[in-house]
mmCIF file of C-alpha atoms in Angstrom:
data_model
loop_
_atom_site.group_PDB
_atom_site.id
_atom_site.type_symbol
_atom_site.label_atom_id
_atom_site.label_comp_id
_atom_site.label_asym_id
_atom_site.label_seq_id
_atom_site.Cartn_x
_atom_site.Cartn_y
_atom_site.Cartn_z
ATOM 1 C CA MET Q 1 98.579 64.975 89.365
ATOM 2 C CA GLY Q 2 96.085 67.820 89.781
ATOM 3 C CA HIS Q 3 93.019 68.386 91.866
ATOM 4 C CA THR Q 4 89.643 69.398 90.484
ATOM 5 C CA LYS Q 5 86.001 69.154 91.433
ATOM 6 C CA SER Q 6 84.050 66.207 90.123
ATOM 7 C CA ALA Q 7 81.793 66.999 87.180
ATOM 8 C CA SER Q 8 78.702 66.145 89.251
ATOM 9 C CA THR Q 9 79.673 68.456 92.119
ATOM 10 C CA PHE Q 10 80.528 71.319 89.788
ATOM 11 C CA GLY Q 11 77.336 70.731 87.829
ATOM 12 C CA SER Q 12 75.151 70.828 90.935
ATOM 13 C CA ILE Q 13 76.736 74.085 92.094
ATOM 14 C CA MET Q 14 76.399 75.637 88.655
ATOM 15 C CA GLY Q 15 72.836 74.404 88.343
ATOM 16 C CA ALA Q 16 71.779 75.950 91.642
ATOM 17 C CA VAL Q 17 73.274 79.302 90.658
ATOM 18 C CA CYS Q 18 71.859 79.292 87.121
ATOM 19 C CA LEU Q 19 68.390 78.322 88.370
ATOM 20 C CA GLY Q 20 68.323 81.410 90.540
ATOM 21 C CA SER Q 21 69.175 80.106 94.005
ATOM 22 C CA THR Q 22 69.015 82.937 96.528
ATOM 23 C CA ALA Q 23 72.199 81.746 98.255
ATOM 24 C CA MET Q 24 75.238 83.584 96.910
ATOM 25 C CA PRO Q 25 78.008 81.047 96.249
ATOM 26 C CA THR Q 26 81.101 81.490 98.356
ATOM 27 C CA VAL Q 27 84.674 81.504 97.139
ATOM 28 C CA GLU Q 28 86.279 78.088 97.451
ATOM 29 C CA ARG Q 29 90.040 77.688 97.639
ATOM 30 C CA THR Q 30 91.542 74.523 96.192
ATOM 31 C CA PHE Q 31 95.072 73.517 95.299
ATOM 32 C CA PHE Q 32 96.453 72.068 92.082
ATOM 33 C CA ALA Q 33 99.524 69.852 92.454
ATOM 34 C CA LEU Q 34 102.301 71.067 90.170
ATOM 35 C CA GLY Q 35 104.301 67.854 89.983
ATOM 36 C CA ARG Q 36 107.561 69.259 91.317
ATOM 37 C CA ALA Q 37 108.736 68.895 94.912
ATOM 38 C CA GLY Q 38 105.183 68.965 96.232
ATOM 39 C CA ALA Q 39 104.476 72.521 95.051
ATOM 40 C CA ARG Q 40 100.818 73.507 94.667
ATOM 41 C CA MET Q 41 99.051 76.339 92.861
ATOM 42 C CA ALA Q 42 96.157 77.952 94.732
ATOM 43 C CA ILE Q 43 92.868 78.349 92.872
ATOM 44 C CA HIS Q 44 90.198 80.698 94.253
ATOM 45 C CA GLU Q 45 86.888 79.898 92.596
ATOM 46 C CA ARG Q 46 83.367 81.212 92.873
ATOM 47 C CA ALA Q 47 80.682 79.287 91.029
ATOM 48 C CA GLY Q 48 78.206 81.021 88.766
ATOM 49 C CA CYS Q 49 76.384 80.901 85.452
ATOM 50 C CA GLY Q 50 77.970 81.466 82.063
ATOM 51 C CA VAL Q 51 81.503 81.472 80.720
ATOM 52 C CA PRO Q 52 84.041 81.510 83.589
ATOM 53 C CA ILE Q 53 86.298 84.529 84.014
ATOM 54 C CA LEU Q 54 89.898 83.466 84.691
ATOM 55 C CA CYS Q 55 92.080 86.108 86.389
ATOM 56 C CA ILE Q 56 95.896 85.957 86.226
ATOM 57 C CA PRO Q 57 97.863 88.473 88.347
ATOM 58 C CA GLY Q 58 101.133 90.293 87.818
ATOM 59 C CA LEU Q 59 104.684 89.545 88.921
ATOM 60 C CA THR Q 60 104.398 90.398 92.625
ATOM 61 C CA ARG Q 61 100.631 90.217 92.831
ATOM 62 C CA ASN Q 62 98.006 87.648 93.763
ATOM 63 C CA HIS Q 63 94.326 86.757 93.494
ATOM 64 C CA ARG Q 64 93.241 89.633 95.748
ATOM 65 C CA ASP Q 65 93.929 92.076 92.906
ATOM 66 C CA PHE Q 66 90.749 90.724 91.333
ATOM 67 C CA ASP Q 67 88.402 91.021 94.315
ATOM 68 C CA GLY Q 68 86.573 93.698 92.365
ATOM 69 C CA ILE Q 69 85.779 91.258 89.564
ATOM 70 C CA LEU Q 70 83.611 89.282 92.000
ATOM 71 C CA GLN Q 71 81.436 92.349 92.539
ATOM 72 C CA MET Q 72 81.556 93.443 88.909
ATOM 73 C CA PHE Q 73 80.194 90.093 87.700
ATOM 74 C CA PRO Q 74 78.109 88.806 90.640
ATOM 75 C CA SER Q 75 76.488 85.921 88.739
ATOM 76 C CA ARG Q 76 79.445 84.749 86.647
ATOM 77 C CA PRO Q 77 81.921 82.009 87.603
ATOM 78 C CA VAL Q 78 85.177 83.741 88.578
ATOM 79 C CA ILE Q 79 88.461 81.858 88.998
ATOM 80 C CA ARG Q 80 91.480 83.711 90.402
ATOM 81 C CA VAL Q 81 94.842 81.969 90.477
ATOM 82 C CA ASP Q 82 97.948 82.570 92.564
ATOM 83 C CA LEU Q 83 101.043 81.840 90.506
ATOM 84 C CA CYS Q 84 103.647 79.703 92.253
ATOM 85 C CA GLY Q 85 105.497 81.781 94.850
ATOM 86 C CA ARG Q 86 102.619 84.208 95.403
ATOM 87 C CA GLY Q 87 99.557 84.441 97.594
ATOM 88 C CA ASP Q 88 98.346 81.088 98.874
ATOM 89 C CA SER Q 89 100.418 79.052 96.416
ATOM 90 C CA ASP Q 90 103.526 77.255 97.615
ATOM 91 C CA TRP Q 91 106.975 78.719 97.135
ATOM 92 C CA ASP Q 92 109.125 76.820 94.667
ATOM 93 C CA SER Q 93 112.125 75.008 96.127
ATOM 94 C CA ASP Q 94 114.146 76.105 93.078
ATOM 95 C CA PRO Q 95 113.881 79.846 92.291
ATOM 96 C CA ALA Q 96 115.212 79.142 88.787
ATOM 97 C CA ARG Q 97 111.701 77.901 87.999
ATOM 98 C CA TYR Q 98 110.169 81.324 88.587
ATOM 99 C CA THR Q 99 109.850 81.982 84.853
ATOM 100 C CA PRO Q 100 106.954 82.724 82.480
ATOM 101 C CA ALA Q 101 107.505 79.422 80.671
ATOM 102 C CA VAL Q 102 107.000 77.467 83.903
ATOM 103 C CA TYR Q 103 103.970 79.535 84.940
ATOM 104 C CA LEU Q 104 102.424 78.919 81.510
ATOM 105 C CA ALA Q 105 103.045 75.179 81.807
ATOM 106 C CA ASP Q 106 101.379 75.231 85.244
ATOM 107 C CA LEU Q 107 98.314 76.992 83.862
ATOM 108 C CA THR Q 108 97.945 74.733 80.833
ATOM 109 C CA ALA Q 109 98.299 71.623 83.025
ATOM 110 C CA TRP Q 110 95.581 72.941 85.328
ATOM 111 C CA LEU Q 111 93.298 73.882 82.422
ATOM 112 C CA ALA Q 112 93.630 70.322 81.099
ATOM 113 C CA THR Q 113 91.744 69.178 84.212
ATOM 114 C CA ARG Q 114 88.844 71.572 83.648
ATOM 115 C CA ALA Q 115 85.624 70.618 81.899
ATOM 116 C CA GLU Q 116 84.597 74.111 80.795
ATOM 117 C CA PRO Q 117 84.943 74.512 77.014
ATOM 118 C CA GLN Q 118 85.909 78.198 77.114
ATOM 119 C CA PHE Q 119 87.090 80.951 79.429
ATOM 120 C CA ASP Q 120 87.279 84.715 79.380
ATOM 121 C CA VAL Q 121 90.716 85.741 80.688
ATOM 122 C CA ILE Q 122 91.924 88.882 82.456
ATOM 123 C CA GLY Q 123 95.704 89.156 82.739
ATOM 124 C CA THR Q 124 97.604 92.019 84.368
ATOM 125 C CA SER Q 125 101.247 92.650 83.407
ATOM 126 C CA LEU Q 126 102.939 89.216 83.700
ATOM 127 C CA GLY Q 127 99.417 87.795 83.703
ATOM 128 C CA GLY Q 128 98.873 89.493 80.352
ATOM 129 C CA ILE Q 129 101.949 87.790 78.922
ATOM 130 C CA LEU Q 130 100.614 84.469 80.189
ATOM 131 C CA THR Q 131 97.247 85.280 78.612
ATOM 132 C CA MET Q 132 99.006 85.654 75.254
ATOM 133 C CA GLY Q 133 100.774 82.370 75.972
ATOM 134 C CA LEU Q 134 97.462 80.623 76.576
ATOM 135 C CA ALA Q 135 96.224 82.015 73.255
ATOM 136 C CA SER Q 136 99.243 80.447 71.554
ATOM 137 C CA GLN Q 137 98.639 77.020 73.098
ATOM 138 C CA LEU Q 138 94.896 76.780 73.756
ATOM 139 C CA PRO Q 139 93.136 79.259 71.448
ATOM 140 C CA GLN Q 140 90.016 77.106 71.282
ATOM 141 C CA ARG Q 141 89.597 77.403 75.077
ATOM 142 C CA LEU Q 142 89.569 81.216 75.046
ATOM 143 C CA ARG Q 143 86.655 83.495 74.196
ATOM 144 C CA ARG Q 144 87.582 87.049 75.211
ATOM 145 C CA LEU Q 145 90.847 88.427 76.574
ATOM 146 C CA VAL Q 146 91.616 91.481 78.693
ATOM 147 C CA ILE Q 147 95.320 92.354 78.583
ATOM 148 C CA ASN Q 148 96.169 94.915 81.251
ATOM 149 C CA ASP Q 149 99.144 97.222 80.659
ATOM 150 C CA ILE Q 150 101.535 94.915 78.874
ATOM 151 C CA GLY Q 151 102.577 94.370 75.298
ATOM 152 C CA PRO Q 152 105.154 92.491 73.239
ATOM 153 C CA VAL Q 153 107.703 95.282 73.757
ATOM 154 C CA ILE Q 154 108.564 95.912 77.407
ATOM 155 C CA GLU Q 155 110.117 99.325 77.921
ATOM 156 C CA ALA Q 156 113.506 99.400 79.657
ATOM 157 C CA ALA Q 157 112.489 102.144 82.102
ATOM 158 C CA GLY Q 158 109.559 100.097 83.315
ATOM 159 C CA ILE Q 159 111.395 96.825 83.751
ATOM 160 C CA ASP Q 160 114.262 98.634 85.513
ATOM 161 C CA ALA Q 161 111.784 100.145 87.978
ATOM 162 C CA ILE Q 162 110.302 96.715 88.677
ATOM 163 C CA ARG Q 163 113.732 95.163 89.166
ATOM 164 C CA ALA Q 164 114.612 97.899 91.646
ATOM 165 C CA ARG Q 165 111.678 97.190 93.939
ATOM 166 C CA VAL Q 166 110.989 93.440 93.675
ATOM 167 C CA GLY Q 167 112.176 91.771 96.865
ATOM 168 C CA GLU Q 168 112.761 95.120 98.569
ATOM 169 C CA GLY Q 169 110.812 96.704 101.428
ATOM 170 C CA GLY Q 170 109.251 95.324 104.570
ATOM 171 C CA PRO Q 171 108.581 93.632 106.808
ATOM 172 C CA PHE Q 172 106.293 96.124 108.521
ATOM 173 C CA VAL Q 173 105.386 96.187 112.190
ATOM 174 C CA ASN Q 174 101.679 96.774 111.533
ATOM 175 C CA TRP Q 175 99.158 97.503 108.799
ATOM 176 C CA ALA Q 176 99.392 101.261 109.303
ATOM 177 C CA GLU Q 177 103.101 101.196 108.467
ATOM 178 C CA ALA Q 178 102.509 98.899 105.494
ATOM 179 C CA ILE Q 179 99.787 101.158 104.113
ATOM 180 C CA ASP Q 180 102.004 104.242 104.468
ATOM 181 C CA GLU Q 181 104.937 102.545 102.711
ATOM 182 C CA VAL Q 182 102.803 101.148 99.900
ATOM 183 C CA ARG Q 183 101.196 104.533 99.357
ATOM 184 C CA ALA Q 184 104.579 106.271 99.193
ATOM 185 C CA ALA Q 185 105.893 103.752 96.672
ATOM 186 C CA GLN Q 186 102.789 103.529 94.495
ATOM 187 C CA LEU Q 187 101.392 107.063 94.547
ATOM 188 C CA PRO Q 188 103.442 108.258 91.528
ATOM 189 C CA ALA Q 189 101.872 105.550 89.352
ATOM 190 C CA HIS Q 190 98.440 105.786 90.965
ATOM 191 C CA PRO Q 191 97.684 109.431 91.773
ATOM 192 C CA ARG Q 192 93.943 108.724 91.456
ATOM 193 C CA GLU Q 193 93.952 105.967 94.087
ATOM 194 C CA THR Q 194 91.777 106.725 97.113
ATOM 195 C CA ASP Q 195 91.622 103.367 98.920
ATOM 196 C CA TRP Q 196 95.174 102.712 100.053
ATOM 197 C CA PRO Q 197 94.178 100.183 102.740
ATOM 198 C CA ARG Q 198 92.590 98.044 100.022
ATOM 199 C CA PHE Q 199 95.644 98.495 97.804
ATOM 200 C CA ALA Q 200 98.042 97.482 100.585
ATOM 201 C CA ARG Q 201 95.961 94.513 101.737
ATOM 202 C CA ALA Q 202 95.951 93.172 98.185
ATOM 203 C CA LEU Q 203 99.740 93.367 98.024
ATOM 204 C CA CYS Q 204 100.650 92.318 101.587
ATOM 205 C CA ARG Q 205 99.634 89.780 104.224
ATOM 206 C CA ALA Q 206 100.171 89.101 107.916
ATOM 207 C CA ARG Q 207 102.801 86.462 108.638
ATOM 208 C CA ASP Q 208 104.649 85.684 111.894
ATOM 209 C CA SER Q 209 103.298 88.790 113.669
ATOM 210 C CA GLN Q 210 104.516 91.048 110.860
ATOM 211 C CA ILE Q 211 103.127 92.441 107.618
ATOM 212 C CA VAL Q 212 105.048 91.262 104.563
ATOM 213 C CA PHE Q 213 104.735 91.443 100.811
ATOM 214 C CA ASP Q 214 102.785 88.384 99.725
ATOM 215 C CA TYR Q 215 105.365 86.722 97.508
ATOM 216 C CA ASP Q 216 108.573 84.744 97.745
ATOM 217 C CA PRO Q 217 111.441 87.289 97.688
ATOM 218 C CA ALA Q 218 113.343 84.805 95.527
ATOM 219 C CA ILE Q 219 111.170 85.703 92.522
ATOM 220 C CA SER Q 220 113.504 88.699 92.174
ATOM 221 C CA GLN Q 221 116.301 86.400 90.991
ATOM 222 C CA GLN Q 222 114.575 85.849 87.650
ATOM 223 C CA THR Q 223 113.893 89.550 87.054
ATOM 224 C CA ARG Q 224 117.586 90.352 86.757
ATOM 225 C CA GLY Q 225 119.660 90.233 83.621
ATOM 226 C CA ALA Q 226 119.468 91.382 80.027
ATOM 227 C CA GLU Q 227 116.689 93.299 78.341
ATOM 228 C CA ILE Q 228 113.600 91.316 77.413
ATOM 229 C CA GLU Q 229 113.404 90.760 73.666
ATOM 230 C CA PRO Q 230 110.132 91.677 71.917
ATOM 231 C CA PHE Q 231 107.701 88.777 71.596
ATOM 232 C CA TRP Q 232 105.398 89.743 68.748
ATOM 233 C CA PRO Q 233 104.768 86.137 67.620
ATOM 234 C CA LEU Q 234 103.217 85.421 71.023
ATOM 235 C CA TYR Q 235 100.839 88.347 70.682
ATOM 236 C CA GLN Q 236 99.962 87.336 67.127
ATOM 237 C CA SER Q 237 98.359 84.223 68.615
ATOM 238 C CA THR Q 238 95.526 86.509 69.747
ATOM 239 C CA ILE Q 239 94.682 87.619 66.196
ATOM 240 C CA GLY Q 240 91.042 86.891 65.542
ATOM 241 C CA LEU Q 241 90.190 86.695 69.244
ATOM 242 C CA ALA Q 242 88.220 89.441 70.945
ATOM 243 C CA VAL Q 243 90.796 91.420 72.945
ATOM 244 C CA LEU Q 244 90.491 94.480 75.170
ATOM 245 C CA ILE Q 245 93.891 96.068 75.735
ATOM 246 C CA ILE Q 246 94.142 98.404 78.716
ATOM 247 C CA ARG Q 247 96.998 100.890 79.010
ATOM 248 C CA GLY Q 248 97.768 103.277 81.825
ATOM 249 C CA GLU Q 249 98.273 106.702 80.275
ATOM 250 C CA CYS Q 250 101.515 107.168 82.243
ATOM 251 C CA SER Q 251 102.754 103.565 82.010
ATOM 252 C CA ASP Q 252 106.531 103.284 81.818
ATOM 253 C CA LEU Q 253 106.304 99.618 80.785
ATOM 254 C CA PHE Q 254 103.854 99.731 77.871
ATOM 255 C CA SER Q 255 104.292 102.430 75.231
ATOM 256 C CA PRO Q 256 101.686 104.073 72.969
ATOM 257 C CA SER Q 257 103.569 102.838 69.894
ATOM 258 C CA THR Q 258 103.408 99.218 71.075
ATOM 259 C CA LEU Q 259 99.681 99.570 71.704
ATOM 260 C CA ALA Q 260 99.168 101.069 68.240
ATOM 261 C CA ARG Q 261 100.889 98.137 66.568
ATOM 262 C CA MET Q 262 98.897 95.633 68.636
ATOM 263 C CA LEU Q 263 95.679 97.219 67.405
ATOM 264 C CA GLN Q 264 96.955 97.204 63.837
ATOM 265 C CA LEU Q 265 97.815 93.500 63.966
ATOM 266 C CA ASN Q 266 94.487 92.441 65.475
ATOM 267 C CA PRO Q 267 91.629 94.330 63.786
ATOM 268 C CA VAL Q 268 89.062 93.131 66.350
ATOM 269 C CA ALA Q 269 91.114 94.316 69.342
ATOM 270 C CA GLU Q 270 89.874 97.287 71.358
ATOM 271 C CA ALA Q 271 91.843 99.703 73.522
ATOM 272 C CA LEU Q 272 91.191 101.622 76.722
ATOM 273 C CA ILE Q 273 93.512 104.353 77.998
ATOM 274 C CA VAL Q 274 93.246 104.921 81.754
ATOM 275 C CA ALA Q 275 94.000 108.584 82.421
ATOM 276 C CA GLN Q 276 96.536 109.713 85.027
ATOM 277 C CA THR Q 277 97.574 106.142 85.762
ATOM 278 C CA GLY Q 278 100.872 104.313 85.441
ATOM 279 C CA HIS Q 279 101.712 100.626 85.597
ATOM 280 C CA ALA Q 280 99.367 98.967 86.079
ATOM 281 C CA PRO Q 281 95.709 100.053 86.280
ATOM 282 C CA THR Q 282 94.064 98.434 89.296
ATOM 283 C CA LEU Q 283 90.855 97.693 87.312
ATOM 284 C CA TYR Q 284 88.875 99.536 90.003
ATOM 285 C CA GLU Q 285 89.033 102.716 87.891
ATOM 286 C CA PRO Q 286 85.503 103.655 86.735
ATOM 287 C CA GLU Q 287 86.465 103.518 83.061
ATOM 288 C CA CYS Q 288 87.884 100.002 83.540
ATOM 289 C CA VAL Q 289 84.725 98.868 85.310
ATOM 290 C CA ALA Q 290 82.557 100.253 82.505
ATOM 291 C CA ALA Q 291 84.690 98.886 79.666
ATOM 292 C CA MET Q 292 85.126 95.409 81.135
ATOM 293 C CA GLY Q 293 81.473 95.202 82.113
ATOM 294 C CA GLN Q 294 80.509 95.763 78.495
ATOM 295 C CA PHE Q 295 83.316 93.742 76.898
ATOM 296 C CA LEU Q 296 82.891 90.629 79.052
ATOM 297 C CA ALA Q 297 79.098 90.673 79.211
ATOM 298 C CA ASP Q 298 77.485 87.316 78.415
#
């Protein structure tokens, strides 16, 4: 059902990198068949040496959010996924399938095709929930986890703000307009941001002579409805695993009290507070770069 490199091909690439080849491996995009109406999940992979770093983006985000990880860990294998309906992945023919349970099933099916025994995982927002989900289903495949600005209790103010903007805005006539609009919308949560073109180009893409947000607007259908119930049992699956929990100091989605309980439940978990930042830290912040560089070091 899925698509993966052969063990010999992957081994030769890994071997060249680990033996010190001077050629920097390029990012290869492949697709994993999801077994429903021809939908495929895009996988963006750069070969390297050591434990692979798997990056899972947030609700409206895509693999480009983790471009910085490629530079942060230049010799490590880095795998960035686009969840169905985002980035280079196909849009689902049935928007009712845009749910965390389906995304988790997609990821576990893809991981079943991989030969690597373990992964380090970075998950932002929704990606952090899916990281907890992977810990509940495949704990033996995970080594270290970075959970970015999400916890088992999702604050109503934060989820209401997300619901208000998902599927709204755009299209834009050019990149200048897109950058201006993204800056206006995101500046309150990211007053420290200085590279708005990078921010906008991670969130948007060119399509049909316009600039659009890089996700299926239909994902908004599954963000509506009742409050999200706390999911502490899911987080408890991480107990005993090395976890770095990142919280934006001004996050309206992830409260200090939720973070405190997460640290209490998992004695080996660490925390990083990103000053003057809301939901969610971009991971380009200097303190994020320093903390992740140390935490994920081989």
